[in-house]
mmCIF file of C-alpha atoms and ligand atoms in Angstrom:
data_model
loop_
_atom_site.group_PDB
_atom_site.id
_atom_site.type_symbol
_atom_site.label_atom_id
_atom_site.label_comp_id
_atom_site.label_asym_id
_atom_site.label_seq_id
_atom_site.Cartn_x
_atom_site.Cartn_y
_atom_site.Cartn_z
ATOM 1 C CA MET A 220 -14.705 -14.003 -4.050
ATOM 2 C CA ASP A 221 -12.942 -14.926 -1.259
ATOM 3 C CA ASN A 222 -10.728 -12.006 0.241
ATOM 4 C CA TYR A 223 -6.668 -12.537 0.591
ATOM 5 C CA GLU A 224 -5.277 -12.879 3.837
ATOM 6 C CA ILE A 225 -3.243 -10.062 4.656
ATOM 7 C CA ILE A 226 0.230 -10.539 5.942
ATOM 8 C CA THR A 227 1.797 -9.048 8.760
ATOM 9 C CA ALA A 228 5.512 -7.673 9.547
ATOM 10 C CA PRO A 229 7.911 -9.801 9.799
ATOM 11 C CA ASN A 230 7.707 -12.206 7.197
ATOM 12 C CA PRO A 231 10.231 -11.992 4.916
ATOM 13 C CA VAL A 232 7.449 -11.272 1.988
ATOM 14 C CA LEU A 233 7.507 -7.973 3.105
ATOM 15 C CA LYS A 234 10.820 -8.026 2.424
ATOM 16 C CA GLN A 235 10.841 -8.201 -1.422
ATOM 17 C CA GLU A 236 10.850 -6.476 -4.242
ATOM 18 C CA ALA A 237 7.297 -7.100 -6.306
ATOM 19 C CA ARG A 238 8.302 -8.031 -10.858
ATOM 20 C CA PRO A 239 6.738 -5.903 -12.885
ATOM 21 C CA VAL A 240 3.458 -6.458 -14.622
ATOM 22 C CA ASP A 241 4.269 -8.098 -18.573
ATOM 23 C CA LYS A 242 0.040 -6.380 -19.012
ATOM 24 C CA VAL A 243 -2.685 -6.138 -17.447
ATOM 25 C CA ASP A 244 -5.090 -8.813 -18.414
ATOM 26 C CA ASP A 245 -8.270 -10.160 -16.593
ATOM 27 C CA ALA A 246 -5.845 -12.472 -14.375
ATOM 28 C CA ILE A 247 -4.648 -9.387 -12.676
ATOM 29 C CA ARG A 248 -7.745 -8.111 -12.840
ATOM 30 C CA ARG A 249 -9.317 -10.646 -10.324
ATOM 31 C CA GLN A 250 -6.737 -9.487 -8.042
ATOM 32 C CA MET A 251 -6.714 -5.735 -8.325
ATOM 33 C CA ASP A 252 -11.106 -6.508 -7.483
ATOM 34 C CA ARG A 253 -10.085 -8.922 -4.472
ATOM 35 C CA MET A 254 -6.904 -6.286 -3.689
ATOM 36 C CA LEU A 255 -9.654 -4.000 -3.173
ATOM 37 C CA THR A 256 -12.876 -6.242 -1.033
ATOM 38 C CA THR A 257 -10.156 -7.226 1.198
ATOM 39 C CA MET A 258 -8.600 -3.524 1.244
ATOM 40 C CA TYR A 259 -12.117 -2.247 1.871
ATOM 41 C CA ASP A 260 -13.332 -5.236 4.715
ATOM 42 C CA ALA A 261 -10.380 -4.437 7.027
ATOM 43 C CA PRO A 262 -10.265 -1.600 6.627
ATOM 44 C CA GLY A 263 -7.653 0.358 5.167
ATOM 45 C CA ILE A 264 -7.000 2.922 2.132
ATOM 46 C CA GLY A 265 -4.233 0.821 1.082
ATOM 47 C CA LEU A 266 -2.964 -2.251 -0.412
ATOM 48 C CA ALA A 267 0.047 -3.873 -2.270
ATOM 49 C CA ALA A 268 0.341 -6.738 -3.682
ATOM 50 C CA ASN A 269 3.258 -8.268 -1.257
ATOM 51 C CA GLN A 270 0.859 -7.825 1.810
ATOM 52 C CA VAL A 271 -0.957 -10.253 -0.016
ATOM 53 C CA GLY A 272 2.037 -12.327 -1.493
ATOM 54 C CA LEU A 273 2.165 -11.477 -4.391
ATOM 55 C CA LEU A 274 5.182 -9.905 -5.564
ATOM 56 C CA ASN A 275 3.787 -8.047 -9.016
ATOM 57 C CA ARG A 276 3.777 -4.722 -9.456
ATOM 58 C CA VAL A 277 0.215 -3.314 -8.251
ATOM 59 C CA LEU A 278 -1.575 -1.703 -5.934
ATOM 60 C CA VAL A 279 -5.614 -0.528 -4.971
ATOM 61 C CA MET A 280 -6.077 2.628 -2.626
ATOM 62 C CA ASP A 281 -9.766 4.806 -1.380
ATOM 63 C CA LEU A 282 -9.302 7.655 0.663
ATOM 64 C CA VAL A 283 -13.467 7.053 1.603
ATOM 65 C CA THR A 284 -12.952 5.020 4.909
ATOM 66 C CA THR A 285 -16.739 6.908 6.160
ATOM 67 C CA ARG A 286 -18.742 4.344 3.845
ATOM 68 C CA SER A 287 -21.934 6.209 3.769
ATOM 69 C CA GLU A 288 -24.376 5.569 1.102
ATOM 70 C CA GLU A 289 -23.910 8.824 -0.042
ATOM 71 C CA GLU A 290 -20.286 9.077 -0.801
ATOM 72 C CA LYS A 291 -19.441 6.391 -3.171
ATOM 73 C CA PRO A 292 -16.123 4.051 -3.258
ATOM 74 C CA SER A 293 -13.101 5.405 -5.448
ATOM 75 C CA PRO A 294 -10.921 3.103 -5.738
ATOM 76 C CA ILE A 295 -7.708 3.652 -7.666
ATOM 77 C CA PHE A 296 -5.282 0.902 -8.835
ATOM 78 C CA MET A 297 -1.246 1.196 -10.439
ATOM 79 C CA VAL A 298 -0.372 -0.979 -11.792
ATOM 80 C CA ASN A 299 3.538 -0.278 -11.892
ATOM 81 C CA PRO A 300 3.466 2.469 -11.061
ATOM 82 C CA GLN A 301 6.811 5.481 -11.139
ATOM 83 C CA ILE A 302 7.331 8.523 -9.065
ATOM 84 C CA ILE A 303 8.574 11.064 -12.487
ATOM 85 C CA TYR A 304 8.732 13.884 -9.619
ATOM 86 C CA GLU A 305 8.966 14.752 -5.795
ATOM 87 C CA SER A 306 8.253 17.817 -4.636
ATOM 88 C CA GLU A 307 11.230 18.990 -2.819
ATOM 89 C CA GLN A 308 8.606 20.426 0.249
ATOM 90 C CA MET A 309 7.622 17.752 2.383
ATOM 91 C CA SER A 310 4.946 17.177 4.965
ATOM 92 C CA VAL A 311 5.001 14.888 8.102
ATOM 93 C CA ILE A 312 1.989 12.338 8.887
ATOM 94 C CA ASP A 313 0.319 10.093 10.827
ATOM 95 C CA GLU A 314 0.858 7.120 8.885
ATOM 96 C CA GLY A 315 -0.029 3.293 9.554
ATOM 97 C CA CYS A 316 -0.528 -0.288 7.973
ATOM 98 C CA LEU A 317 -2.264 -2.911 7.559
ATOM 99 C CA SER A 318 0.760 -5.353 8.405
ATOM 100 C CA VAL A 319 2.390 -3.231 10.793
ATOM 101 C CA PRO A 320 -1.454 -3.211 12.727
ATOM 102 C CA GLU A 321 -1.954 -1.746 15.633
ATOM 103 C CA HIS A 322 1.419 1.495 15.138
ATOM 104 C CA TYR A 323 1.496 4.570 13.655
ATOM 105 C CA ALA A 324 4.331 6.944 13.173
ATOM 106 C CA GLU A 325 4.980 10.206 11.706
ATOM 107 C CA ILE A 326 6.744 10.075 8.433
ATOM 108 C CA GLU A 327 7.246 12.809 6.237
ATOM 109 C CA ARG A 328 7.451 12.503 2.630
ATOM 110 C CA PRO A 329 7.501 14.836 -0.291
ATOM 111 C CA ALA A 330 4.374 16.693 -0.522
ATOM 112 C CA ILE A 331 3.305 16.427 -3.253
ATOM 113 C CA ILE A 332 4.574 13.915 -5.873
ATOM 114 C CA ARG A 333 3.208 12.913 -9.957
ATOM 115 C CA VAL A 334 3.466 9.124 -10.636
ATOM 116 C CA LYS A 335 2.055 6.775 -14.040
ATOM 117 C CA TYR A 336 0.909 3.325 -14.085
ATOM 118 C CA TRP A 337 -1.643 1.481 -16.187
ATOM 119 C CA ASP A 338 -4.518 1.964 -14.451
ATOM 120 C CA TYR A 339 -7.962 -0.589 -14.535
ATOM 121 C CA ASP A 340 -7.991 -1.542 -18.293
ATOM 122 C CA GLY A 341 -3.589 -1.060 -18.503
ATOM 123 C CA LYS A 342 -4.571 2.201 -20.000
ATOM 124 C CA GLU A 343 -0.484 4.179 -18.916
ATOM 125 C CA ALA A 344 -2.530 7.382 -16.609
ATOM 126 C CA GLU A 345 -0.598 9.949 -15.038
ATOM 127 C CA ILE A 346 -1.569 12.171 -11.625
ATOM 128 C CA GLU A 347 -0.093 14.262 -9.380
ATOM 129 C CA ALA A 348 -0.875 13.496 -5.875
ATOM 130 C CA GLY A 349 -0.825 15.177 -2.856
ATOM 131 C CA ASP A 350 -1.619 15.950 1.224
ATOM 132 C CA LEU A 351 -2.931 11.817 1.995
ATOM 133 C CA LEU A 352 -2.957 10.542 -0.933
ATOM 134 C CA SER A 353 0.564 11.624 -1.891
ATOM 135 C CA HIS A 354 1.796 9.968 1.210
ATOM 136 C CA CYS A 355 -0.445 6.412 0.652
ATOM 137 C CA VAL A 356 0.773 6.166 -3.207
ATOM 138 C CA GLN A 357 4.602 6.502 -1.183
ATOM 139 C CA HIS A 358 3.963 4.025 0.576
ATOM 140 C CA GLU A 359 2.490 1.813 -0.915
ATOM 141 C CA ILE A 360 5.205 1.949 -3.672
ATOM 142 C CA ASP A 361 7.379 1.272 -0.909
ATOM 143 C CA HIS A 362 5.916 -2.151 -0.358
ATOM 144 C CA LEU A 363 5.914 -2.640 -3.786
ATOM 145 C CA ASN A 364 10.289 -1.632 -3.057
ATOM 146 C CA GLY A 365 10.365 -4.928 -0.036
ATOM 147 C CA VAL A 366 9.799 -1.677 2.701
ATOM 148 C CA LEU A 367 7.578 -0.540 5.130
ATOM 149 C CA PHE A 368 6.972 2.517 7.048
ATOM 150 C CA VAL A 369 9.128 1.437 10.692
ATOM 151 C CA ASP A 370 12.010 1.471 8.434
ATOM 152 C CA TYR A 371 11.875 5.079 8.550
ATOM 153 C CA LEU A 372 12.024 5.004 13.043
ATOM 154 C CA SER A 373 15.518 4.796 14.660
ATOM 155 C CA SER A 374 16.024 0.842 14.475
ATOM 156 C CA LEU A 375 15.646 0.464 18.069
ATOM 157 C CA LYS A 376 11.368 1.492 17.619
ATOM 158 C CA ARG A 377 11.356 -0.618 14.844
ATOM 159 C CA ASN A 378 13.015 -3.388 16.543
ATOM 160 C CA MET A 379 10.170 -3.122 20.137
ATOM 161 C CA ILE A 380 7.488 -2.929 17.279
ATOM 162 C CA LEU A 381 8.434 -6.008 15.122
ATOM 163 C CA LYS A 382 8.663 -7.747 18.300
ATOM 164 C CA LYS A 383 5.408 -6.923 20.043
ATOM 165 C CA LEU A 384 4.285 -8.460 16.495
ATOM 166 C CA GLN A 385 6.401 -11.272 16.416
ATOM 167 C CA LYS A 386 4.831 -12.088 20.489
ATOM 168 C CA LEU A 387 0.757 -11.439 18.690
ATOM 169 C CA LYS A 388 1.855 -14.093 16.492
ATOM 170 C CA LYS A 389 2.752 -16.734 18.460
ATOM 171 C CA ALA A 390 -0.342 -16.075 20.778
ATOM 172 C CA ASN A 391 -1.902 -16.461 17.266
ATOM 173 C CA ILE A 392 -3.927 -13.370 18.256
ATOM 174 C CA LEU A 393 -2.722 -12.140 14.950
HETATM 175 NI NI1 LIG B 663 1.081 -0.200 4.474
#
Protein backbone atom coordinates (compact mmCIF):
# COMPACT_ATOMS: atom_id res chain seq x y z
CA MET A 1 0.00 0.00 0.00
CA ASP A 2 1.60 3.23 -1.13
CA ASN A 3 1.51 6.25 1.10
CA TYR A 4 -0.40 9.33 0.09
CA GLU A 5 1.51 12.46 -0.74
CA ILE A 6 1.09 15.05 2.00
CA ILE A 7 0.01 18.42 0.67
CA THR A 8 1.75 21.45 2.13
CA ALA A 9 0.57 25.04 2.44
CA PRO A 10 -0.13 27.15 0.57
CA ASN A 11 -2.53 24.94 -1.40
CA PRO A 12 -6.24 25.56 -2.10
CA VAL A 13 -7.29 22.05 -1.00
CA LEU A 14 -6.17 22.92 2.54
CA LYS A 15 -8.59 25.85 2.56
CA GLN A 16 -11.63 23.86 1.46
CA GLU A 17 -14.35 22.33 3.59
CA ALA A 18 -14.54 18.53 3.47
CA ARG A 19 -17.89 16.80 2.84
CA PRO A 20 -19.56 14.44 5.32
CA VAL A 21 -19.15 10.71 4.66
CA ASP A 22 -22.38 8.74 3.93
CA LYS A 23 -21.18 5.50 5.47
CA VAL A 24 -18.00 3.78 6.53
CA ASP A 25 -17.35 1.16 3.86
CA ASP A 26 -14.25 -0.69 2.66
CA ALA A 27 -13.17 2.24 0.50
CA ILE A 28 -13.22 4.55 3.54
CA ARG A 29 -11.38 1.93 5.63
CA ARG A 30 -8.71 1.63 2.91
CA GLN A 31 -8.39 5.41 2.95
CA MET A 32 -7.98 5.37 6.76
CA ASP A 33 -5.35 2.61 6.61
CA ARG A 34 -3.43 4.49 3.98
CA MET A 35 -3.70 7.79 5.85
CA LEU A 36 -2.42 6.07 9.00
CA THR A 37 0.73 4.65 7.36
CA THR A 38 1.30 8.02 5.69
CA MET A 39 1.05 9.71 9.10
CA TYR A 40 3.34 7.19 10.83
CA ASP A 41 5.98 7.51 8.14
CA ALA A 42 5.90 11.33 8.13
CA PRO A 43 6.01 11.07 11.21
CA GLY A 44 3.08 12.91 12.74
CA ILE A 45 0.37 12.46 15.39
CA GLY A 46 -2.64 13.43 13.27
CA LEU A 47 -3.70 13.63 9.65
CA ALA A 48 -6.90 14.89 8.04
CA ALA A 49 -8.21 13.94 4.59
CA ASN A 50 -7.64 17.42 3.14
CA GLN A 51 -3.91 16.97 3.75
CA VAL A 52 -3.81 14.10 1.27
CA GLY A 53 -6.06 15.86 -1.23
CA LEU A 54 -9.33 14.15 -0.27
CA LEU A 55 -12.29 16.27 0.71
CA ASN A 56 -14.23 13.94 3.00
CA ARG A 57 -14.54 14.18 6.77
CA VAL A 58 -12.02 11.53 7.78
CA LEU A 59 -9.10 11.84 10.18
CA VAL A 60 -6.55 9.59 11.85
CA MET A 61 -4.49 10.18 14.97
CA ASP A 62 -2.05 8.41 17.25
CA LEU A 63 -0.35 10.19 20.11
CA VAL A 64 2.13 7.35 20.57
CA THR A 65 5.14 8.59 18.68
CA THR A 66 8.01 6.88 20.42
CA ARG A 67 7.40 3.70 18.41
CA SER A 68 9.55 1.62 20.72
CA GLU A 69 9.09 -2.14 20.73
CA GLU A 70 7.12 -2.03 23.98
CA GLU A 71 4.77 0.75 23.07
CA LYS A 72 2.06 -0.50 20.75
CA PRO A 73 0.50 1.91 18.29
CA SER A 74 -2.93 3.08 19.36
CA PRO A 75 -4.55 4.64 16.32
CA ILE A 76 -7.77 6.62 16.54
CA PHE A 77 -9.95 6.83 13.45
CA MET A 78 -12.70 9.42 13.19
CA VAL A 79 -15.32 9.81 10.47
CA ASN A 80 -17.66 12.84 10.56
CA PRO A 81 -16.27 14.04 13.93
CA GLN A 82 -18.40 16.58 15.77
CA ILE A 83 -17.45 18.50 18.88
CA ILE A 84 -20.41 18.36 21.27
CA TYR A 85 -18.79 19.96 24.32
CA GLU A 86 -15.96 22.44 24.88
CA SER A 87 -14.70 23.43 28.33
CA GLU A 88 -14.52 27.10 29.19
CA GLN A 89 -11.05 26.49 30.51
CA MET A 90 -8.45 26.94 27.80
CA SER A 91 -5.04 25.42 27.30
CA VAL A 92 -2.03 26.47 25.26
CA ILE A 93 0.11 23.94 23.41
CA ASP A 94 2.89 24.35 20.88
CA GLU A 95 1.36 22.99 17.66
CA GLY A 96 2.91 21.89 14.41
CA CYS A 97 1.40 20.47 11.24
CA LEU A 98 2.60 18.12 8.50
CA SER A 99 1.18 20.60 5.99
CA VAL A 100 3.14 23.48 7.53
CA PRO A 101 6.53 21.80 7.90
CA GLU A 102 9.11 23.17 10.31
CA HIS A 103 6.90 25.84 11.81
CA TYR A 104 5.40 25.74 15.30
CA ALA A 105 3.26 28.10 17.31
CA GLU A 106 1.52 28.23 20.66
CA ILE A 107 -2.20 27.84 20.06
CA GLU A 108 -4.94 28.36 22.63
CA ARG A 109 -7.94 26.01 22.52
CA PRO A 110 -10.57 24.65 24.93
CA ALA A 111 -8.73 22.34 27.34
CA ILE A 112 -11.34 19.57 27.34
CA ILE A 113 -13.75 18.57 24.60
CA ARG A 114 -16.22 15.81 23.91
CA VAL A 115 -16.37 14.56 20.36
CA LYS A 116 -18.87 12.29 18.61
CA TYR A 117 -17.84 10.36 15.51
CA TRP A 118 -18.07 7.09 13.59
CA ASP A 119 -15.23 4.71 14.30
CA TYR A 120 -13.33 2.37 11.96
CA ASP A 121 -16.29 -0.02 11.89
CA GLY A 122 -18.80 2.75 11.27
CA LYS A 123 -20.14 2.55 14.83
CA GLU A 124 -21.11 5.69 16.70
CA ALA A 125 -18.51 6.56 19.30
CA GLU A 126 -17.86 9.36 21.76
CA ILE A 127 -14.78 10.34 23.74
CA GLU A 128 -13.69 13.03 26.12
CA ALA A 129 -10.30 14.44 25.24
CA GLY A 130 -7.94 16.63 27.27
CA ASP A 131 -4.42 17.95 26.94
CA LEU A 132 -2.64 17.00 23.74
CA LEU A 133 -5.46 14.81 22.42
CA SER A 134 -7.92 17.68 22.79
CA HIS A 135 -5.65 19.97 20.77
CA CYS A 136 -5.00 17.25 18.22
CA VAL A 137 -8.70 16.51 17.61
CA GLN A 138 -9.50 20.23 17.32
CA HIS A 139 -6.54 20.82 15.00
CA GLU A 140 -7.61 17.95 12.72
CA ILE A 141 -11.28 18.99 12.68
CA ASP A 142 -10.07 22.48 11.73
CA HIS A 143 -8.41 20.89 8.68
CA LEU A 144 -11.77 19.40 7.64
CA ASN A 145 -13.16 22.95 7.79
CA GLY A 146 -10.31 24.39 5.73
CA VAL A 147 -8.57 25.96 8.71
CA LEU A 148 -4.84 25.73 9.51
CA PHE A 149 -3.19 26.50 12.84
CA VAL A 150 -1.44 29.45 11.20
CA ASP A 151 -4.89 30.99 10.72
CA TYR A 152 -4.88 31.70 14.47
CA LEU A 153 -1.74 33.81 14.16
CA SER A 154 -1.52 37.46 13.16
CA SER A 155 -1.69 37.94 9.39
CA LEU A 156 1.87 39.24 9.51
CA LYS A 157 3.18 36.03 11.07
CA ARG A 158 0.97 33.84 8.91
CA ASN A 159 2.05 35.48 5.67
CA MET A 160 5.69 35.22 6.65
CA ILE A 161 5.34 31.47 7.19
CA LEU A 162 3.36 30.92 3.98
CA LYS A 163 5.85 32.95 1.96
CA LYS A 164 8.71 30.87 3.30
CA LEU A 165 6.89 27.65 2.41
CA GLN A 166 6.07 29.00 -1.05
CA LYS A 167 9.75 29.73 -1.61
CA LEU A 168 10.76 26.21 -0.57
CA LYS A 169 8.15 24.84 -2.95
CA LYS A 170 9.52 26.88 -5.84
CA ALA A 171 12.99 25.62 -5.03
CA ASN A 172 11.55 22.09 -5.06
CA ILE A 173 12.59 21.45 -1.48
CA LEU A 174 9.02 20.63 -0.48
NI1 LIG B 1 -2.23 19.77 10.70
